[in-house]
Amino acid sequence: MIEPTRRGFLMATAFAAVVPNIALAAADPYAGSPFRKLSDAEWKAKLPGPSYEVLRHEDTERPGTSPLLNEHRKGTFECLGCGLPLFKSDWKFESGTGWPSFYTAIPGALAKKTDLAIGVPRTEYHCAQCLGHHGHVFPDGPKPTGLRYCNNGVALRFVPA
Ligand SMILES: [Zn+2]
């Protein structure tokens, strides 16, 4: 009975070849984004200097410097790199840290990774579309999530409603 065994082997091989692609597409809907194809030089030409340093090289702006700290109108905060909407103004709160802070983000707009840059594990987050760095999320925010998305203002653009 060689045939069933061989058939089972072929099916298993085909399954293994297809499934990783499905999983990847589901986990990363922006994998084919043209923003992913931009070179570092192209980003540098496209963005203001401080925004480029934060978004593309994980720099941190000086606290208290962002005009968005005093932005209290209704609207949406988008990624300055690619225009993806990240936060609604309703979710912004006064954290007292000197960086624009939000207690939640638009579902699927951010991706996270563990960052050991300062020797203590922190959760870094970045734009799900262009992968530009935005900030870190901490578990000391207000209700209802208890989270604090601490975002560099220079990485955001505010669009009034
Ligand atoms: Zn982006």
PDB file of C-alpha atoms and ligand atoms in Angstrom:
ATOM      1  CA  MET A   1       0.000   0.000   0.000  1.00  0.00           C
ATOM      2  CA  ILE A   2       2.422   2.629  -1.186  1.00  0.00           C
ATOM      3  CA  GLU A   3      -0.140   4.984  -2.716  1.00  0.00           C
ATOM      4  CA  PRO A   4      -2.045   6.158   0.446  1.00  0.00           C
ATOM      5  CA  THR A   5       1.218   6.783   2.282  1.00  0.00           C
ATOM      6  CA  ARG A   6       2.613   8.775  -0.586  1.00  0.00           C
ATOM      7  CA  ARG A   7      -0.615  10.715  -0.932  1.00  0.00           C
ATOM      8  CA  GLY A   8      -0.633  11.497   2.787  1.00  0.00           C
ATOM      9  CA  PHE A   9       2.937  12.701   2.557  1.00  0.00           C
ATOM     10  CA  LEU A  10       2.148  14.991  -0.368  1.00  0.00           C
ATOM     11  CA  MET A  11      -0.880  16.451   1.394  1.00  0.00           C
ATOM     12  CA  ALA A  12       1.096  17.081   4.552  1.00  0.00           C
ATOM     13  CA  THR A  13       3.800  18.799   2.516  1.00  0.00           C
ATOM     14  CA  ALA A  14       1.271  20.964   0.684  1.00  0.00           C
ATOM     15  CA  PHE A  15      -0.408  21.888   3.976  1.00  0.00           C
ATOM     16  CA  ALA A  16       2.893  22.870   5.585  1.00  0.00           C
ATOM     17  CA  ALA A  17       3.774  24.999   2.567  1.00  0.00           C
ATOM     18  CA  VAL A  18       0.457  26.888   2.536  1.00  0.00           C
ATOM     19  CA  VAL A  19      -0.323  27.401   6.220  1.00  0.00           C
ATOM     20  CA  PRO A  20       2.659  29.621   7.137  1.00  0.00           C
ATOM     21  CA  ASN A  21       1.669  32.035   4.365  1.00  0.00           C
ATOM     22  CA  ILE A  22      -1.905  32.233   5.617  1.00  0.00           C
ATOM     23  CA  ALA A  23      -0.733  32.799   9.171  1.00  0.00           C
ATOM     24  CA  LEU A  24       1.689  35.508   8.040  1.00  0.00           C
ATOM     25  CA  ALA A  25      -0.934  37.344   5.982  1.00  0.00           C
ATOM     26  CA  ALA A  26      -3.402  37.299   8.876  1.00  0.00           C
ATOM     27  CA  ALA A  27      -0.811  38.520  11.389  1.00  0.00           C
ATOM     28  CA  ASP A  28       0.549  41.266   9.147  1.00  0.00           C
ATOM     29  CA  PRO A  29      -2.100  42.832   6.895  1.00  0.00           C
ATOM     30  CA  TYR A  30       0.339  45.594   5.878  1.00  0.00           C
ATOM     31  CA  ALA A  31       3.135  43.266   4.728  1.00  0.00           C
ATOM     32  CA  GLY A  32       2.792  44.503   1.139  1.00  0.00           C
ATOM     33  CA  SER A  33       2.610  48.207   2.048  1.00  0.00           C
ATOM     34  CA  PRO A  34       4.701  50.516  -0.161  1.00  0.00           C
ATOM     35  CA  PHE A  35       5.818  52.263   3.062  1.00  0.00           C
ATOM     36  CA  ARG A  36       7.732  49.075   3.928  1.00  0.00           C
ATOM     37  CA  LYS A  37       9.811  49.474   0.770  1.00  0.00           C
ATOM     38  CA  LEU A  38      11.161  52.966   1.514  1.00  0.00           C
ATOM     39  CA  SER A  39      14.901  53.135   2.192  1.00  0.00           C
ATOM     40  CA  ASP A  40      16.359  54.977   5.188  1.00  0.00           C
ATOM     41  CA  ALA A  41      17.470  57.788   2.821  1.00  0.00           C
ATOM     42  CA  GLU A  42      13.944  58.079   1.425  1.00  0.00           C
ATOM     43  CA  TRP A  43      12.502  58.354   4.928  1.00  0.00           C
ATOM     44  CA  LYS A  44      15.077  60.997   5.820  1.00  0.00           C
ATOM     45  CA  ALA A  45      14.044  63.060   2.794  1.00  0.00           C
ATOM     46  CA  LYS A  46      10.344  62.601   3.531  1.00  0.00           C
ATOM     47  CA  LEU A  47      10.225  63.474   7.253  1.00  0.00           C
ATOM     48  CA  PRO A  48      11.244  66.480   9.389  1.00  0.00           C
ATOM     49  CA  GLY A  49      14.524  65.720  11.232  1.00  0.00           C
ATOM     50  CA  PRO A  50      13.159  65.078  14.740  1.00  0.00           C
ATOM     51  CA  SER A  51      10.302  62.947  13.345  1.00  0.00           C
ATOM     52  CA  TYR A  52      12.758  60.930  11.278  1.00  0.00           C
ATOM     53  CA  GLU A  53      14.971  60.268  14.316  1.00  0.00           C
ATOM     54  CA  VAL A  54      12.010  59.051  16.393  1.00  0.00           C
ATOM     55  CA  LEU A  55      10.120  57.093  13.751  1.00  0.00           C
ATOM     56  CA  ARG A  56      13.047  55.439  12.011  1.00  0.00           C
ATOM     57  CA  HIS A  57      15.710  55.272  14.773  1.00  0.00           C
ATOM     58  CA  GLU A  58      13.677  55.035  18.002  1.00  0.00           C
ATOM     59  CA  ASP A  59      14.853  58.384  19.326  1.00  0.00           C
ATOM     60  CA  THR A  60      12.823  60.001  22.143  1.00  0.00           C
ATOM     61  CA  GLU A  61      11.744  63.645  22.005  1.00  0.00           C
ATOM     62  CA  ARG A  62      12.458  65.861  24.987  1.00  0.00           C
ATOM     63  CA  PRO A  63       9.444  65.776  27.361  1.00  0.00           C
ATOM     64  CA  GLY A  64       7.219  68.835  27.422  1.00  0.00           C
ATOM     65  CA  THR A  65       8.156  69.930  23.909  1.00  0.00           C
ATOM     66  CA  SER A  66       5.225  68.624  21.850  1.00  0.00           C
ATOM     67  CA  PRO A  67       2.512  71.091  20.779  1.00  0.00           C
ATOM     68  CA  LEU A  68       0.147  68.105  20.834  1.00  0.00           C
ATOM     69  CA  LEU A  69       0.273  68.117  24.648  1.00  0.00           C
ATOM     70  CA  ASN A  70      -2.148  71.019  24.458  1.00  0.00           C
ATOM     71  CA  GLU A  71      -4.269  69.587  21.654  1.00  0.00           C
ATOM     72  CA  HIS A  72      -7.743  69.078  23.115  1.00  0.00           C
ATOM     73  CA  ARG A  73      -9.970  69.192  20.047  1.00  0.00           C
ATOM     74  CA  LYS A  74     -11.973  66.206  18.833  1.00  0.00           C
ATOM     75  CA  GLY A  75     -10.151  64.284  16.153  1.00  0.00           C
ATOM     76  CA  THR A  76      -7.704  61.551  15.272  1.00  0.00           C
ATOM     77  CA  PHE A  77      -3.964  61.191  15.817  1.00  0.00           C
ATOM     78  CA  GLU A  78      -2.319  59.618  12.786  1.00  0.00           C
ATOM     79  CA  CYS A  79       1.137  58.212  12.139  1.00  0.00           C
ATOM     80  CA  LEU A  80       3.205  61.033  10.640  1.00  0.00           C
ATOM     81  CA  GLY A  81       5.112  58.480   8.588  1.00  0.00           C
ATOM     82  CA  CYS A  82       2.219  56.917   6.701  1.00  0.00           C
ATOM     83  CA  GLY A  83      -1.084  58.481   7.793  1.00  0.00           C
ATOM     84  CA  LEU A  84      -2.475  55.391   9.516  1.00  0.00           C
ATOM     85  CA  PRO A  85      -4.991  56.479  12.229  1.00  0.00           C
ATOM     86  CA  LEU A  86      -3.625  55.374  15.630  1.00  0.00           C
ATOM     87  CA  PHE A  87      -5.514  57.151  18.435  1.00  0.00           C
ATOM     88  CA  LYS A  88      -8.826  58.985  18.958  1.00  0.00           C
ATOM     89  CA  SER A  89      -8.822  62.244  20.926  1.00  0.00           C
ATOM     90  CA  ASP A  90     -11.325  60.701  23.376  1.00  0.00           C
ATOM     91  CA  TRP A  91      -8.592  58.338  24.590  1.00  0.00           C
ATOM     92  CA  LYS A  92      -6.024  61.063  25.324  1.00  0.00           C
ATOM     93  CA  PHE A  93      -5.383  61.911  28.965  1.00  0.00           C
ATOM     94  CA  GLU A  94      -3.127  64.169  31.026  1.00  0.00           C
ATOM     95  CA  SER A  95      -0.373  61.852  32.242  1.00  0.00           C
ATOM     96  CA  GLY A  96       1.923  64.603  33.524  1.00  0.00           C
ATOM     97  CA  THR A  97       4.886  62.920  31.806  1.00  0.00           C
ATOM     98  CA  GLY A  98       5.390  65.558  29.129  1.00  0.00           C
ATOM     99  CA  TRP A  99       4.499  63.182  26.298  1.00  0.00           C
ATOM    100  CA  PRO A 100       1.093  62.825  24.640  1.00  0.00           C
ATOM    101  CA  SER A 101      -0.596  59.874  26.376  1.00  0.00           C
ATOM    102  CA  PHE A 102      -3.498  57.624  25.457  1.00  0.00           C
ATOM    103  CA  TYR A 103      -5.182  54.754  27.298  1.00  0.00           C
ATOM    104  CA  THR A 104      -5.927  52.711  24.186  1.00  0.00           C
ATOM    105  CA  ALA A 105      -5.252  52.611  20.450  1.00  0.00           C
ATOM    106  CA  ILE A 106      -7.225  51.816  17.320  1.00  0.00           C
ATOM    107  CA  PRO A 107      -7.359  47.998  17.011  1.00  0.00           C
ATOM    108  CA  GLY A 108      -4.653  46.642  14.714  1.00  0.00           C
ATOM    109  CA  ALA A 109      -2.922  50.025  14.294  1.00  0.00           C
ATOM    110  CA  LEU A 110       0.068  49.261  16.516  1.00  0.00           C
ATOM    111  CA  ALA A 111       2.468  46.347  16.831  1.00  0.00           C
ATOM    112  CA  LYS A 112       4.603  45.717  19.918  1.00  0.00           C
ATOM    113  CA  LYS A 113       7.978  44.330  20.855  1.00  0.00           C
ATOM    114  CA  THR A 114      10.063  44.059  24.006  1.00  0.00           C
ATOM    115  CA  ASP A 115      12.740  46.758  24.171  1.00  0.00           C
ATOM    116  CA  LEU A 116      15.823  46.333  26.407  1.00  0.00           C
ATOM    117  CA  ALA A 117      17.485  49.631  25.415  1.00  0.00           C
ATOM    118  CA  ILE A 118      17.647  50.976  28.990  1.00  0.00           C
ATOM    119  CA  GLY A 119      18.400  47.584  30.590  1.00  0.00           C
ATOM    120  CA  VAL A 120      14.851  47.212  31.898  1.00  0.00           C
ATOM    121  CA  PRO A 121      12.295  45.428  29.706  1.00  0.00           C
ATOM    122  CA  ARG A 122       9.795  47.866  28.228  1.00  0.00           C
ATOM    123  CA  THR A 123       7.080  47.295  25.644  1.00  0.00           C
ATOM    124  CA  GLU A 124       7.934  49.306  22.557  1.00  0.00           C
ATOM    125  CA  TYR A 125       5.176  49.909  20.016  1.00  0.00           C
ATOM    126  CA  HIS A 126       5.276  50.938  16.395  1.00  0.00           C
ATOM    127  CA  CYS A 127       2.933  51.694  13.517  1.00  0.00           C
ATOM    128  CA  ALA A 128       1.567  48.431  12.118  1.00  0.00           C
ATOM    129  CA  GLN A 129       1.747  49.790   8.570  1.00  0.00           C
ATOM    130  CA  CYS A 130       5.118  51.594   8.159  1.00  0.00           C
ATOM    131  CA  LEU A 131       6.777  50.084  11.299  1.00  0.00           C
ATOM    132  CA  GLY A 132       7.728  53.585  12.477  1.00  0.00           C
ATOM    133  CA  HIS A 133       8.552  53.768  16.213  1.00  0.00           C
ATOM    134  CA  HIS A 134       6.023  55.747  18.290  1.00  0.00           C
ATOM    135  CA  GLY A 135       6.650  55.080  21.973  1.00  0.00           C
ATOM    136  CA  HIS A 136       6.240  52.639  24.858  1.00  0.00           C
ATOM    137  CA  VAL A 137       3.178  51.290  26.640  1.00  0.00           C
ATOM    138  CA  PHE A 138       3.119  51.020  30.437  1.00  0.00           C
ATOM    139  CA  PRO A 139       0.646  49.309  32.809  1.00  0.00           C
ATOM    140  CA  ASP A 140       0.002  52.445  34.901  1.00  0.00           C
ATOM    141  CA  GLY A 141      -2.691  54.177  32.862  1.00  0.00           C
ATOM    142  CA  PRO A 142      -6.231  55.147  33.802  1.00  0.00           C
ATOM    143  CA  LYS A 143      -9.421  53.141  33.450  1.00  0.00           C
ATOM    144  CA  PRO A 144     -10.854  51.411  31.517  1.00  0.00           C
ATOM    145  CA  THR A 145      -7.658  49.743  30.223  1.00  0.00           C
ATOM    146  CA  GLY A 146      -5.065  50.616  32.885  1.00  0.00           C
ATOM    147  CA  LEU A 147      -2.627  51.252  30.044  1.00  0.00           C
ATOM    148  CA  ARG A 148      -0.566  54.322  29.188  1.00  0.00           C
ATOM    149  CA  TYR A 149       0.575  54.665  25.586  1.00  0.00           C
ATOM    150  CA  CYS A 150       3.389  57.180  25.936  1.00  0.00           C
ATOM    151  CA  ASN A 151       3.804  58.624  22.442  1.00  0.00           C
ATOM    152  CA  ASN A 152       6.353  60.946  20.903  1.00  0.00           C
ATOM    153  CA  GLY A 153       4.446  63.975  19.604  1.00  0.00           C
ATOM    154  CA  VAL A 154       6.748  64.399  16.599  1.00  0.00           C
ATOM    155  CA  ALA A 155       5.681  60.949  15.366  1.00  0.00           C
ATOM    156  CA  LEU A 156       2.014  62.027  15.221  1.00  0.00           C
ATOM    157  CA  ARG A 157      -0.167  64.278  13.113  1.00  0.00           C
ATOM    158  CA  PHE A 158      -3.484  65.519  14.502  1.00  0.00           C
ATOM    159  CA  VAL A 159      -6.491  65.634  12.194  1.00  0.00           C
ATOM    160  CA  PRO A 160      -9.453  67.557  13.673  1.00  0.00           C
ATOM    161  CA  ALA A 161     -12.831  65.820  13.330  1.00  0.00           C
TER     162      ALA A 161
HETATM  163 ZN    ZN B   1       2.987  54.560  10.028  1.00  0.00          ZN
END
